[in-house]
Amino acid sequence: MLSITRLKSFIPKSLFPDDDITAVATNLRHDSAALNSAATDFGHMVTDPPAAVLFPSSINDIISLIKLANSRPVPFNIAAKGCGHSVRGQAMARNGVVVEMASLNNPTRISVSGNASDGFFADVGGEQMWIDVLNATLKHGLAPTSWTDYLYLTVGGTLSNAGISGQTFRYGPQITNVVELDVITGKGDLVSCSAERNWELFHSVLGGLGQFGIIVRARIPLFPAPNRVKWVRMLYTNFSEFAEDQERLISINGSKQNGALDYLEGLLLMHDGPPDNWRSSFFPPSHHSTIISLVNQHSIIYCLEVAKYYDHTSRHTLDKELDDSLNGLRFLSGYKFEKDVSYVEFLNRVRSGELSLKSQGLWDVPHPWLNLFVPKSRIAEFNSGVFKDIVLKRKMNNGPILVYPMNRSKWDDRMTAVIPDEEVFYTIGFLNSSGFDDWEAMDEVNEEILRFCNSVDMKIKQYLPHYRTQADWANHFGHKWKRIQDTKKQFDPNMILSPGHKIFNS
C-alpha cells in the first residue's frame, strides 16, 4: 500500500485536505494479487498490469484519485473496472491505476422512487450489476425494459458501450433508457447531467467507452414487471426467409403497440455439435438427433428466437396474440419449439450455462469475440461471404453466433455510440471460446471476416470496438470524430481516462 507521505509528495498541499489524501492512500493497493486481477479480463488475451489499484470506499476516493493524477507533472492513466467483462484489455491501465468499482457495492446504492402519475425510477450506482437491479426493482413489481443477454455486468459498464439484446428493436439500447447520470469527469468534477442539464456530457458519456467520465449513478425508468414469458424458437434453412421474417417482426415495435414482441434474436446452428449451447438449454432432448441431422444436411440452420411477456391480466389473450404475430412465418414445419418460463428465468437464462462452464473449467479461457453491426442492405452478402464461406471453411463453431436486426429509430445519434446509417441493421456476434494455445488462430479468422467486409465496402461498425490506430478510430466514429475530440479536451484534457481502448493513448 502506498504511504501517505509518498502520496503527499505528489501533490500541492493546498489541493487536498489531509483526510482526502488519507482515504486514497488507505484504499490504494499494489500487491501482486490486486495487480494481477486488474491486469486480466474476460478475454484472457491481453495482460496489462497497472502500477496500483484503487478500492474506493466512496466516490470521493475516485474524485481524489483523478485530481491527484491531474496534479502531477506527467498525469497517470486511470481506468474504471466493473466486472472485467471486456475482452481486449479495455478496462486496463498500464502503469496507471485501475479503479475496482465493485468496492463501492452497497445495496443502498439501488433505490426506487416515483409514483404512478410521474413514473417510477431506479437510482443505481454505476458499480451495480444488472442482476441486482432486477432483483431490487422486482420487489416493487417494477423493472427496466432494456437488458443485456448476460446480467452479471455493471450498469456503468454497459452504459459506456450501449447495452444491447433482443429487446433493443422495441425498447432501444440501454443508453436510451436512462434519464440522468452522475459522472466524475476526467478533471475530477462530479457532474449531474441529463438531456436537459449538462446535456453535452450526458450524451457523450452514453456509449462513450469511458473516455469522458466515470458513471457513478444512473437514473433508469421503471415499468410494471411481467411475471411470465412465452419463449419460442423456430428453425429455417433459407436465410432470406429467416431475415425477412425477422425484419417483419421488428417492424412492429411501438412500446405500447398491440402485437409487438418483447424480444427477438437469431442464431446459427452449425456442424454436428449439440443444438443447445452455453447460453441456454432450450430444445427438447427428444428432438436433438433430428435437429443435428438437419444441421448436418444443410451445414447451417438459422434459428429465430422470440419472446412475449405476460402476467395474470394478459395470460388469457397471450396465445392468440402470439399466434397472430407469428402467422405467416416461413420456418420449417415441425420445427417450432416453445417454453413457458418465469420472467427472471428468461432474463437470467445465460447464468446456468456460465455455471456449467465454470464447473468444467471452461469459463476463464480466452474469448476472441467479434461483434459487428451490418447494414440490412448487405446482410445477404454477409451470409454468403462470411457465414457460408469463411465460417464454414474455418469450422468456426466454438461458441454462439448471433444474427438479429435492430431499428435505428430506437437509438439517439447525439450519443457517442455509432451504428450503420440504414434504418434496419443487424447485430452479428461471434462469441467464441478457445484454449490458451489457439486463440490467436481463432482471432485471425476474425481478421479475415473484417478484411472481407472492408474489401467489399460493407460499411460495418464494430460493437465493443477494438482498433489499433487513431486513424481506425476516426473512421469508426465517422462524422462524430471531431465532436469526440473536442469533448475529450473539455472533460478529460490530460487524456487520463480509459487508456485501454487506445483511442487517445495508442
PDB file of N, CA, C and O in Angstrom, residues 59-131:
ATOM      1  N   ILE A  59     -17.349   7.529  -3.593  1.00  0.00           N
ATOM      2  CA  ILE A  59     -16.996   8.177  -4.857  1.00  0.00           C
ATOM      3  C   ILE A  59     -15.986   9.300  -4.620  1.00  0.00           C
ATOM      4  O   ILE A  59     -15.268   9.695  -5.550  1.00  0.00           O
ATOM      5  N   ASN A  60     -15.898   9.802  -3.398  1.00  0.00           N
ATOM      6  CA  ASN A  60     -14.900  10.835  -3.100  1.00  0.00           C
ATOM      7  C   ASN A  60     -13.483  10.312  -3.300  1.00  0.00           C
ATOM      8  O   ASN A  60     -12.571  11.073  -3.651  1.00  0.00           O
ATOM      9  N   ASP A  61     -13.277   9.023  -3.053  1.00  0.00           N
ATOM     10  CA  ASP A  61     -11.952   8.440  -3.295  1.00  0.00           C
ATOM     11  C   ASP A  61     -11.584   8.528  -4.771  1.00  0.00           C
ATOM     12  O   ASP A  61     -10.426   8.777  -5.124  1.00  0.00           O
ATOM     13  N   ILE A  62     -12.573   8.296  -5.655  1.00  0.00           N
ATOM     14  CA  ILE A  62     -12.317   8.360  -7.096  1.00  0.00           C
ATOM     15  C   ILE A  62     -12.025   9.797  -7.515  1.00  0.00           C
ATOM     16  O   ILE A  62     -11.102  10.059  -8.303  1.00  0.00           O
ATOM     17  N   ILE A  63     -12.799  10.734  -6.980  1.00  0.00           N
ATOM     18  CA  ILE A  63     -12.555  12.148  -7.270  1.00  0.00           C
ATOM     19  C   ILE A  63     -11.141  12.547  -6.847  1.00  0.00           C
ATOM     20  O   ILE A  63     -10.401  13.194  -7.604  1.00  0.00           O
ATOM     21  N   SER A  64     -10.751  12.140  -5.653  1.00  0.00           N
ATOM     22  CA  SER A  64      -9.412  12.484  -5.152  1.00  0.00           C
ATOM     23  C   SER A  64      -8.325  11.868  -6.019  1.00  0.00           C
ATOM     24  O   SER A  64      -7.300  12.509  -6.300  1.00  0.00           O
ATOM     25  N   LEU A  65      -8.549  10.634  -6.454  1.00  0.00           N
ATOM     26  CA  LEU A  65      -7.556   9.972  -7.305  1.00  0.00           C
ATOM     27  C   LEU A  65      -7.390  10.708  -8.628  1.00  0.00           C
ATOM     28  O   LEU A  65      -6.256  10.923  -9.100  1.00  0.00           O
ATOM     29  N   ILE A  66      -8.491  11.098  -9.253  1.00  0.00           N
ATOM     30  CA  ILE A  66      -8.406  11.786 -10.538  1.00  0.00           C
ATOM     31  C   ILE A  66      -7.733  13.143 -10.386  1.00  0.00           C
ATOM     32  O   ILE A  66      -6.895  13.542 -11.216  1.00  0.00           O
ATOM     33  N   LYS A  67      -8.061  13.845  -9.317  1.00  0.00           N
ATOM     34  CA  LYS A  67      -7.404  15.134  -9.100  1.00  0.00           C
ATOM     35  C   LYS A  67      -5.916  14.949  -8.803  1.00  0.00           C
ATOM     36  O   LYS A  67      -5.079  15.759  -9.222  1.00  0.00           O
ATOM     37  N   LEU A  68      -5.603  13.883  -8.112  1.00  0.00           N
ATOM     38  CA  LEU A  68      -4.200  13.562  -7.867  1.00  0.00           C
ATOM     39  C   LEU A  68      -3.464  13.320  -9.176  1.00  0.00           C
ATOM     40  O   LEU A  68      -2.370  13.837  -9.393  1.00  0.00           O
ATOM     41  N   ALA A  69      -4.074  12.554 -10.066  1.00  0.00           N
ATOM     42  CA  ALA A  69      -3.442  12.274 -11.363  1.00  0.00           C
ATOM     43  C   ALA A  69      -3.194  13.558 -12.137  1.00  0.00           C
ATOM     44  O   ALA A  69      -2.126  13.757 -12.715  1.00  0.00           O
ATOM     45  N   ASN A  70      -4.187  14.456 -12.133  1.00  0.00           N
ATOM     46  CA  ASN A  70      -4.057  15.697 -12.892  1.00  0.00           C
ATOM     47  C   ASN A  70      -3.058  16.673 -12.278  1.00  0.00           C
ATOM     48  O   ASN A  70      -2.542  17.554 -12.970  1.00  0.00           O
ATOM     49  N   SER A  71      -2.766  16.502 -10.979  1.00  0.00           N
ATOM     50  CA  SER A  71      -1.844  17.430 -10.309  1.00  0.00           C
ATOM     51  C   SER A  71      -0.387  17.119 -10.604  1.00  0.00           C
ATOM     52  O   SER A  71       0.481  17.957 -10.357  1.00  0.00           O
ATOM     53  N   ARG A  72      -0.130  15.961 -11.131  1.00  0.00           N
ATOM     54  CA  ARG A  72       1.260  15.554 -11.363  1.00  0.00           C
ATOM     55  C   ARG A  72       1.790  16.150 -12.663  1.00  0.00           C
ATOM     56  O   ARG A  72       1.041  16.374 -13.616  1.00  0.00           O
ATOM     57  N   PRO A  73       3.103  16.391 -12.748  1.00  0.00           N
ATOM     58  CA  PRO A  73       3.690  16.932 -13.989  1.00  0.00           C
ATOM     59  C   PRO A  73       3.397  16.033 -15.194  1.00  0.00           C
ATOM     60  O   PRO A  73       3.140  16.533 -16.293  1.00  0.00           O
ATOM     61  N   VAL A  74       3.449  14.746 -14.967  1.00  0.00           N
ATOM     62  CA  VAL A  74       3.044  13.781 -16.003  1.00  0.00           C
ATOM     63  C   VAL A  74       1.888  12.976 -15.421  1.00  0.00           C
ATOM     64  O   VAL A  74       2.099  12.050 -14.630  1.00  0.00           O
ATOM     65  N   PRO A  75       0.639  13.314 -15.769  1.00  0.00           N
ATOM     66  CA  PRO A  75      -0.517  12.626 -15.181  1.00  0.00           C
ATOM     67  C   PRO A  75      -0.497  11.133 -15.482  1.00  0.00           C
ATOM     68  O   PRO A  75      -0.086  10.706 -16.576  1.00  0.00           O
ATOM     69  N   PHE A  76      -0.926  10.323 -14.508  1.00  0.00           N
ATOM     70  CA  PHE A  76      -1.025   8.887 -14.759  1.00  0.00           C
ATOM     71  C   PHE A  76      -2.436   8.549 -15.234  1.00  0.00           C
ATOM     72  O   PHE A  76      -3.401   9.270 -14.986  1.00  0.00           O
ATOM     73  N   ASN A  77      -2.545   7.418 -15.948  1.00  0.00           N
ATOM     74  CA  ASN A  77      -3.820   6.978 -16.507  1.00  0.00           C
ATOM     75  C   ASN A  77      -4.680   6.283 -15.455  1.00  0.00           C
ATOM     76  O   ASN A  77      -4.156   5.679 -14.506  1.00  0.00           O
ATOM     77  N   ILE A  78      -5.993   6.336 -15.677  1.00  0.00           N
ATOM     78  CA  ILE A  78      -6.961   5.722 -14.766  1.00  0.00           C
ATOM     79  C   ILE A  78      -8.020   4.996 -15.582  1.00  0.00           C
ATOM     80  O   ILE A  78      -8.539   5.532 -16.565  1.00  0.00           O
ATOM     81  N   ALA A  79      -8.340   3.779 -15.171  1.00  0.00           N
ATOM     82  CA  ALA A  79      -9.402   3.016 -15.826  1.00  0.00           C
ATOM     83  C   ALA A  79     -10.365   2.490 -14.773  1.00  0.00           C
ATOM     84  O   ALA A  79      -9.941   1.934 -13.763  1.00  0.00           O
ATOM     85  N   ALA A  80     -11.653   2.676 -15.018  1.00  0.00           N
ATOM     86  CA  ALA A  80     -12.677   2.109 -14.144  1.00  0.00           C
ATOM     87  C   ALA A  80     -12.989   0.690 -14.594  1.00  0.00           C
ATOM     88  O   ALA A  80     -13.242   0.448 -15.773  1.00  0.00           O
ATOM     89  N   LYS A  81     -12.970  -0.238 -13.644  1.00  0.00           N
ATOM     90  CA  LYS A  81     -13.250  -1.643 -13.950  1.00  0.00           C
ATOM     91  C   LYS A  81     -14.471  -2.099 -13.173  1.00  0.00           C
ATOM     92  O   LYS A  81     -14.536  -1.952 -11.964  1.00  0.00           O
ATOM     93  N   GLY A  82     -15.452  -2.654 -13.902  1.00  0.00           N
ATOM     94  CA  GLY A  82     -16.623  -3.204 -13.254  1.00  0.00           C
ATOM     95  C   GLY A  82     -16.437  -4.684 -12.990  1.00  0.00           C
ATOM     96  O   GLY A  82     -15.715  -5.088 -12.079  1.00  0.00           O
ATOM     97  N   CYS A  83     -17.052  -5.513 -13.846  1.00  0.00           N
ATOM     98  CA  CYS A  83     -16.910  -6.966 -13.710  1.00  0.00           C
ATOM     99  C   CYS A  83     -15.780  -7.519 -14.575  1.00  0.00           C
ATOM    100  O   CYS A  83     -15.585  -8.729 -14.639  1.00  0.00           O
ATOM    101  N   GLY A  84     -15.060  -6.647 -15.263  1.00  0.00           N
ATOM    102  CA  GLY A  84     -13.942  -7.106 -16.083  1.00  0.00           C
ATOM    103  C   GLY A  84     -14.375  -7.951 -17.259  1.00  0.00           C
ATOM    104  O   GLY A  84     -13.650  -8.848 -17.673  1.00  0.00           O
ATOM    105  N   HIS A  85     -15.559  -7.659 -17.827  1.00  0.00           N
ATOM    106  CA  HIS A  85     -16.072  -8.496 -18.907  1.00  0.00           C
ATOM    107  C   HIS A  85     -15.617  -8.028 -20.284  1.00  0.00           C
ATOM    108  O   HIS A  85     -16.075  -8.544 -21.297  1.00  0.00           O
ATOM    109  N   SER A  86     -14.733  -7.061 -20.346  1.00  0.00           N
ATOM    110  CA  SER A  86     -14.164  -6.680 -21.637  1.00  0.00           C
ATOM    111  C   SER A  86     -13.262  -7.808 -22.130  1.00  0.00           C
ATOM    112  O   SER A  86     -12.843  -8.680 -21.357  1.00  0.00           O
ATOM    113  N   VAL A  87     -12.969  -7.809 -23.421  1.00  0.00           N
ATOM    114  CA  VAL A  87     -12.191  -8.925 -23.972  1.00  0.00           C
ATOM    115  C   VAL A  87     -10.871  -8.487 -24.587  1.00  0.00           C
ATOM    116  O   VAL A  87     -10.076  -9.334 -25.007  1.00  0.00           O
ATOM    117  N   ARG A  88     -10.596  -7.183 -24.637  1.00  0.00           N
ATOM    118  CA  ARG A  88      -9.366  -6.708 -25.282  1.00  0.00           C
ATOM    119  C   ARG A  88      -8.588  -5.742 -24.397  1.00  0.00           C
ATOM    120  O   ARG A  88      -7.867  -4.892 -24.891  1.00  0.00           O
ATOM    121  N   GLY A  89      -8.733  -5.866 -23.084  1.00  0.00           N
ATOM    122  CA  GLY A  89      -7.981  -5.001 -22.187  1.00  0.00           C
ATOM    123  C   GLY A  89      -8.526  -3.600 -22.055  1.00  0.00           C
ATOM    124  O   GLY A  89      -7.826  -2.700 -21.587  1.00  0.00           O
ATOM    125  N   GLN A  90      -9.803  -3.401 -22.420  1.00  0.00           N
ATOM    126  CA  GLN A  90     -10.362  -2.045 -22.407  1.00  0.00           C
ATOM    127  C   GLN A  90     -10.409  -1.442 -21.008  1.00  0.00           C
ATOM    128  O   GLN A  90     -10.404  -0.217 -20.866  1.00  0.00           O
ATOM    129  N   ALA A  91     -10.475  -2.253 -19.963  1.00  0.00           N
ATOM    130  CA  ALA A  91     -10.555  -1.727 -18.602  1.00  0.00           C
ATOM    131  C   ALA A  91      -9.210  -1.780 -17.880  1.00  0.00           C
ATOM    132  O   ALA A  91      -9.161  -1.756 -16.652  1.00  0.00           O
ATOM    133  N   MET A  92      -8.136  -1.824 -18.633  1.00  0.00           N
ATOM    134  CA  MET A  92      -6.802  -1.871 -18.044  1.00  0.00           C
ATOM    135  C   MET A  92      -6.119  -0.512 -18.152  1.00  0.00           C
ATOM    136  O   MET A  92      -6.521   0.335 -18.959  1.00  0.00           O
ATOM    137  N   ALA A  93      -5.091  -0.308 -17.342  1.00  0.00           N
ATOM    138  CA  ALA A  93      -4.356   0.957 -17.331  1.00  0.00           C
ATOM    139  C   ALA A  93      -2.886   0.664 -17.083  1.00  0.00           C
ATOM    140  O   ALA A  93      -2.428   0.659 -15.932  1.00  0.00           O
ATOM    141  N   ARG A  94      -2.168   0.399 -18.128  1.00  0.00           N
ATOM    142  CA  ARG A  94      -0.751   0.053 -17.986  1.00  0.00           C
ATOM    143  C   ARG A  94       0.006   1.170 -17.260  1.00  0.00           C
ATOM    144  O   ARG A  94      -0.023   2.328 -17.661  1.00  0.00           O
ATOM    145  N   ASN A  95       0.661   0.791 -16.173  1.00  0.00           N
ATOM    146  CA  ASN A  95       1.449   1.715 -15.350  1.00  0.00           C
ATOM    147  C   ASN A  95       0.615   2.835 -14.744  1.00  0.00           C
ATOM    148  O   ASN A  95       1.170   3.810 -14.233  1.00  0.00           O
ATOM    149  N   GLY A  96      -0.711   2.682 -14.788  1.00  0.00           N
ATOM    150  CA  GLY A  96      -1.586   3.664 -14.161  1.00  0.00           C
ATOM    151  C   GLY A  96      -2.315   3.046 -12.986  1.00  0.00           C
ATOM    152  O   GLY A  96      -1.783   2.169 -12.291  1.00  0.00           O
ATOM    153  N   VAL A  97      -3.557   3.485 -12.771  1.00  0.00           N
ATOM    154  CA  VAL A  97      -4.363   2.991 -11.647  1.00  0.00           C
ATOM    155  C   VAL A  97      -5.701   2.476 -12.180  1.00  0.00           C
ATOM    156  O   VAL A  97      -6.391   3.170 -12.928  1.00  0.00           O
ATOM    157  N   VAL A  98      -6.033   1.264 -11.802  1.00  0.00           N
ATOM    158  CA  VAL A  98      -7.349   0.698 -12.096  1.00  0.00           C
ATOM    159  C   VAL A  98      -8.241   0.901 -10.879  1.00  0.00           C
ATOM    160  O   VAL A  98      -7.823   0.629  -9.742  1.00  0.00           O
ATOM    161  N   VAL A  99      -9.446   1.385 -11.109  1.00  0.00           N
ATOM    162  CA  VAL A  99     -10.421   1.585 -10.031  1.00  0.00           C
ATOM    163  C   VAL A  99     -11.377   0.404 -10.018  1.00  0.00           C
ATOM    164  O   VAL A  99     -12.129   0.191 -10.967  1.00  0.00           O
ATOM    165  N   GLU A 100     -11.318  -0.385  -8.971  1.00  0.00           N
ATOM    166  CA  GLU A 100     -12.220  -1.531  -8.823  1.00  0.00           C
ATOM    167  C   GLU A 100     -13.572  -1.018  -8.319  1.00  0.00           C
ATOM    168  O   GLU A 100     -13.798  -0.860  -7.122  1.00  0.00           O
ATOM    169  N   MET A 101     -14.475  -0.792  -9.271  1.00  0.00           N
ATOM    170  CA  MET A 101     -15.762  -0.178  -8.931  1.00  0.00           C
ATOM    171  C   MET A 101     -16.592  -1.041  -7.989  1.00  0.00           C
ATOM    172  O   MET A 101     -17.417  -0.522  -7.218  1.00  0.00           O
ATOM    173  N   ALA A 102     -16.394  -2.359  -8.040  1.00  0.00           N
ATOM    174  CA  ALA A 102     -17.172  -3.250  -7.175  1.00  0.00           C
ATOM    175  C   ALA A 102     -16.943  -2.951  -5.705  1.00  0.00           C
ATOM    176  O   ALA A 102     -17.754  -3.319  -4.850  1.00  0.00           O
ATOM    177  N   SER A 103     -15.857  -2.267  -5.382  1.00  0.00           N
ATOM    178  CA  SER A 103     -15.579  -1.922  -3.991  1.00  0.00           C
ATOM    179  C   SER A 103     -16.624  -0.961  -3.420  1.00  0.00           C
ATOM    180  O   SER A 103     -16.786  -0.874  -2.204  1.00  0.00           O
ATOM    181  N   LEU A 104     -17.348  -0.270  -4.305  1.00  0.00           N
ATOM    182  CA  LEU A 104     -18.407   0.640  -3.865  1.00  0.00           C
ATOM    183  C   LEU A 104     -19.710  -0.080  -3.585  1.00  0.00           C
ATOM    184  O   LEU A 104     -20.656   0.521  -3.071  1.00  0.00           O
ATOM    185  N   ASN A 105     -19.777  -1.351  -3.968  1.00  0.00           N
ATOM    186  CA  ASN A 105     -21.044  -2.086  -3.962  1.00  0.00           C
ATOM    187  C   ASN A 105     -21.707  -2.063  -2.589  1.00  0.00           C
ATOM    188  O   ASN A 105     -21.130  -2.473  -1.590  1.00  0.00           O
ATOM    189  N   ASN A 106     -22.939  -1.576  -2.593  1.00  0.00           N
ATOM    190  CA  ASN A 106     -23.734  -1.491  -1.374  1.00  0.00           C
ATOM    191  C   ASN A 106     -25.194  -1.526  -1.787  1.00  0.00           C
ATOM    192  O   ASN A 106     -25.592  -0.785  -2.695  1.00  0.00           O
ATOM    193  N   PRO A 107     -26.007  -2.368  -1.177  1.00  0.00           N
ATOM    194  CA  PRO A 107     -27.419  -2.445  -1.571  1.00  0.00           C
ATOM    195  C   PRO A 107     -28.144  -1.103  -1.514  1.00  0.00           C
ATOM    196  O   PRO A 107     -29.119  -0.891  -2.245  1.00  0.00           O
ATOM    197  N   THR A 108     -27.675  -0.184  -0.665  1.00  0.00           N
ATOM    198  CA  THR A 108     -28.343   1.115  -0.571  1.00  0.00           C
ATOM    199  C   THR A 108     -28.121   1.950  -1.822  1.00  0.00           C
ATOM    200  O   THR A 108     -28.794   2.979  -1.997  1.00  0.00           O
ATOM    201  N   ARG A 109     -27.199   1.534  -2.673  1.00  0.00           N
ATOM    202  CA  ARG A 109     -26.949   2.274  -3.910  1.00  0.00           C
ATOM    203  C   ARG A 109     -27.876   1.830  -5.035  1.00  0.00           C
ATOM    204  O   ARG A 109     -27.627   2.110  -6.201  1.00  0.00           O
ATOM    205  N   ILE A 110     -28.951   1.126  -4.703  1.00  0.00           N
ATOM    206  CA  ILE A 110     -30.078   0.895  -5.611  1.00  0.00           C
ATOM    207  C   ILE A 110     -31.329   1.345  -4.868  1.00  0.00           C
ATOM    208  O   ILE A 110     -31.701   0.759  -3.843  1.00  0.00           O
ATOM    209  N   SER A 111     -31.962   2.405  -5.331  1.00  0.00           N
ATOM    210  CA  SER A 111     -33.170   2.895  -4.668  1.00  0.00           C
ATOM    211  C   SER A 111     -34.255   3.146  -5.710  1.00  0.00           C
ATOM    212  O   SER A 111     -33.970   3.584  -6.826  1.00  0.00           O
ATOM    213  N   VAL A 112     -35.500   2.854  -5.331  1.00  0.00           N
ATOM    214  CA  VAL A 112     -36.648   3.020  -6.215  1.00  0.00           C
ATOM    215  C   VAL A 112     -37.504   4.163  -5.689  1.00  0.00           C
ATOM    216  O   VAL A 112     -37.775   4.249  -4.488  1.00  0.00           O
ATOM    217  N   SER A 113     -37.929   5.042  -6.604  1.00  0.00           N
ATOM    218  CA  SER A 113     -38.765   6.172  -6.220  1.00  0.00           C
ATOM    219  C   SER A 113     -39.756   6.476  -7.333  1.00  0.00           C
ATOM    220  O   SER A 113     -39.677   5.905  -8.425  1.00  0.00           O
ATOM    221  N   GLY A 114     -40.695   7.379  -7.044  1.00  0.00           N
ATOM    222  CA  GLY A 114     -41.651   7.802  -8.053  1.00  0.00           C
ATOM    223  C   GLY A 114     -43.066   7.440  -7.683  1.00  0.00           C
ATOM    224  O   GLY A 114     -43.353   6.939  -6.592  1.00  0.00           O
ATOM    225  N   ASN A 115     -43.964   7.699  -8.639  1.00  0.00           N
ATOM    226  CA  ASN A 115     -45.378   7.391  -8.443  1.00  0.00           C
ATOM    227  C   ASN A 115     -46.018   7.096  -9.789  1.00  0.00           C
ATOM    228  O   ASN A 115     -45.393   7.283 -10.845  1.00  0.00           O
ATOM    229  N   ALA A 116     -47.259   6.654  -9.751  1.00  0.00           N
ATOM    230  CA  ALA A 116     -47.935   6.206 -10.970  1.00  0.00           C
ATOM    231  C   ALA A 116     -48.118   7.330 -11.976  1.00  0.00           C
ATOM    232  O   ALA A 116     -48.069   7.100 -13.195  1.00  0.00           O
ATOM    233  N   SER A 117     -48.346   8.553 -11.516  1.00  0.00           N
ATOM    234  CA  SER A 117     -48.592   9.648 -12.454  1.00  0.00           C
ATOM    235  C   SER A 117     -47.311  10.199 -13.074  1.00  0.00           C
ATOM    236  O   SER A 117     -47.279  10.533 -14.262  1.00  0.00           O
ATOM    237  N   ASP A 118     -46.237  10.290 -12.283  1.00  0.00           N
ATOM    238  CA  ASP A 118     -44.973  10.849 -12.790  1.00  0.00           C
ATOM    239  C   ASP A 118     -43.996   9.794 -13.275  1.00  0.00           C
ATOM    240  O   ASP A 118     -42.991  10.116 -13.903  1.00  0.00           O
ATOM    241  N   GLY A 119     -44.267   8.549 -12.962  1.00  0.00           N
ATOM    242  CA  GLY A 119     -43.369   7.476 -13.358  1.00  0.00           C
ATOM    243  C   GLY A 119     -42.481   7.020 -12.218  1.00  0.00           C
ATOM    244  O   GLY A 119     -42.270   7.744 -11.236  1.00  0.00           O
ATOM    245  N   PHE A 120     -41.987   5.812 -12.353  1.00  0.00           N
ATOM    246  CA  PHE A 120     -41.087   5.235 -11.352  1.00  0.00           C
ATOM    247  C   PHE A 120     -39.675   5.157 -11.909  1.00  0.00           C
ATOM    248  O   PHE A 120     -39.470   4.991 -13.122  1.00  0.00           O
ATOM    249  N   PHE A 121     -38.692   5.248 -11.006  1.00  0.00           N
ATOM    250  CA  PHE A 121     -37.292   5.246 -11.416  1.00  0.00           C
ATOM    251  C   PHE A 121     -36.445   4.480 -10.405  1.00  0.00           C
ATOM    252  O   PHE A 121     -36.787   4.389  -9.230  1.00  0.00           O
ATOM    253  N   ALA A 122     -35.335   3.947 -10.901  1.00  0.00           N
ATOM    254  CA  ALA A 122     -34.326   3.362 -10.032  1.00  0.00           C
ATOM    255  C   ALA A 122     -33.070   4.218 -10.128  1.00  0.00           C
ATOM    256  O   ALA A 122     -32.571   4.472 -11.233  1.00  0.00           O
ATOM    257  N   ASP A 123     -32.587   4.702  -8.997  1.00  0.00           N
ATOM    258  CA  ASP A 123     -31.288   5.366  -8.951  1.00  0.00           C
ATOM    259  C   ASP A 123     -30.267   4.321  -8.542  1.00  0.00           C
ATOM    260  O   ASP A 123     -30.355   3.730  -7.459  1.00  0.00           O
ATOM    261  N   VAL A 124     -29.304   4.102  -9.422  1.00  0.00           N
ATOM    262  CA  VAL A 124     -28.440   2.931  -9.324  1.00  0.00           C
ATOM    263  C   VAL A 124     -26.981   3.341  -9.409  1.00  0.00           C
ATOM    264  O   VAL A 124     -26.581   4.106 -10.299  1.00  0.00           O
ATOM    265  N   GLY A 125     -26.163   2.847  -8.498  1.00  0.00           N
ATOM    266  CA  GLY A 125     -24.728   3.077  -8.574  1.00  0.00           C
ATOM    267  C   GLY A 125     -24.138   2.457  -9.830  1.00  0.00           C
ATOM    268  O   GLY A 125     -24.548   1.371 -10.250  1.00  0.00           O
ATOM    269  N   GLY A 126     -23.174   3.127 -10.434  1.00  0.00           N
ATOM    270  CA  GLY A 126     -22.575   2.623 -11.662  1.00  0.00           C
ATOM    271  C   GLY A 126     -21.909   1.275 -11.501  1.00  0.00           C
ATOM    272  O   GLY A 126     -21.734   0.538 -12.472  1.00  0.00           O
ATOM    273  N   GLU A 127     -21.552   0.929 -10.250  1.00  0.00           N
ATOM    274  CA  GLU A 127     -20.886  -0.352  -9.990  1.00  0.00           C
ATOM    275  C   GLU A 127     -21.857  -1.511  -9.819  1.00  0.00           C
ATOM    276  O   GLU A 127     -21.442  -2.667  -9.742  1.00  0.00           O
ATOM    277  N   GLN A 128     -23.145  -1.225  -9.760  1.00  0.00           N
ATOM    278  CA  GLN A 128     -24.138  -2.271  -9.505  1.00  0.00           C
ATOM    279  C   GLN A 128     -24.313  -3.175 -10.731  1.00  0.00           C
ATOM    280  O   GLN A 128     -24.290  -2.714 -11.865  1.00  0.00           O
ATOM    281  N   MET A 129     -24.519  -4.460 -10.486  1.00  0.00           N
ATOM    282  CA  MET A 129     -24.778  -5.395 -11.575  1.00  0.00           C
ATOM    283  C   MET A 129     -26.258  -5.379 -11.927  1.00  0.00           C
ATOM    284  O   MET A 129     -27.132  -5.196 -11.068  1.00  0.00           O
ATOM    285  N   TRP A 130     -26.543  -5.643 -13.192  1.00  0.00           N
ATOM    286  CA  TRP A 130     -27.932  -5.629 -13.652  1.00  0.00           C
ATOM    287  C   TRP A 130     -28.774  -6.704 -12.966  1.00  0.00           C
ATOM    288  O   TRP A 130     -29.970  -6.511 -12.762  1.00  0.00           O
ATOM    289  N   ILE A 131     -28.176  -7.818 -12.591  1.00  0.00           N
ATOM    290  CA  ILE A 131     -28.948  -8.848 -11.887  1.00  0.00           C
ATOM    291  C   ILE A 131     -29.442  -8.299 -10.545  1.00  0.00           C
ATOM    292  O   ILE A 131     -30.572  -8.600 -10.114  1.00  0.00           O
TER     293      ILE A 131
END
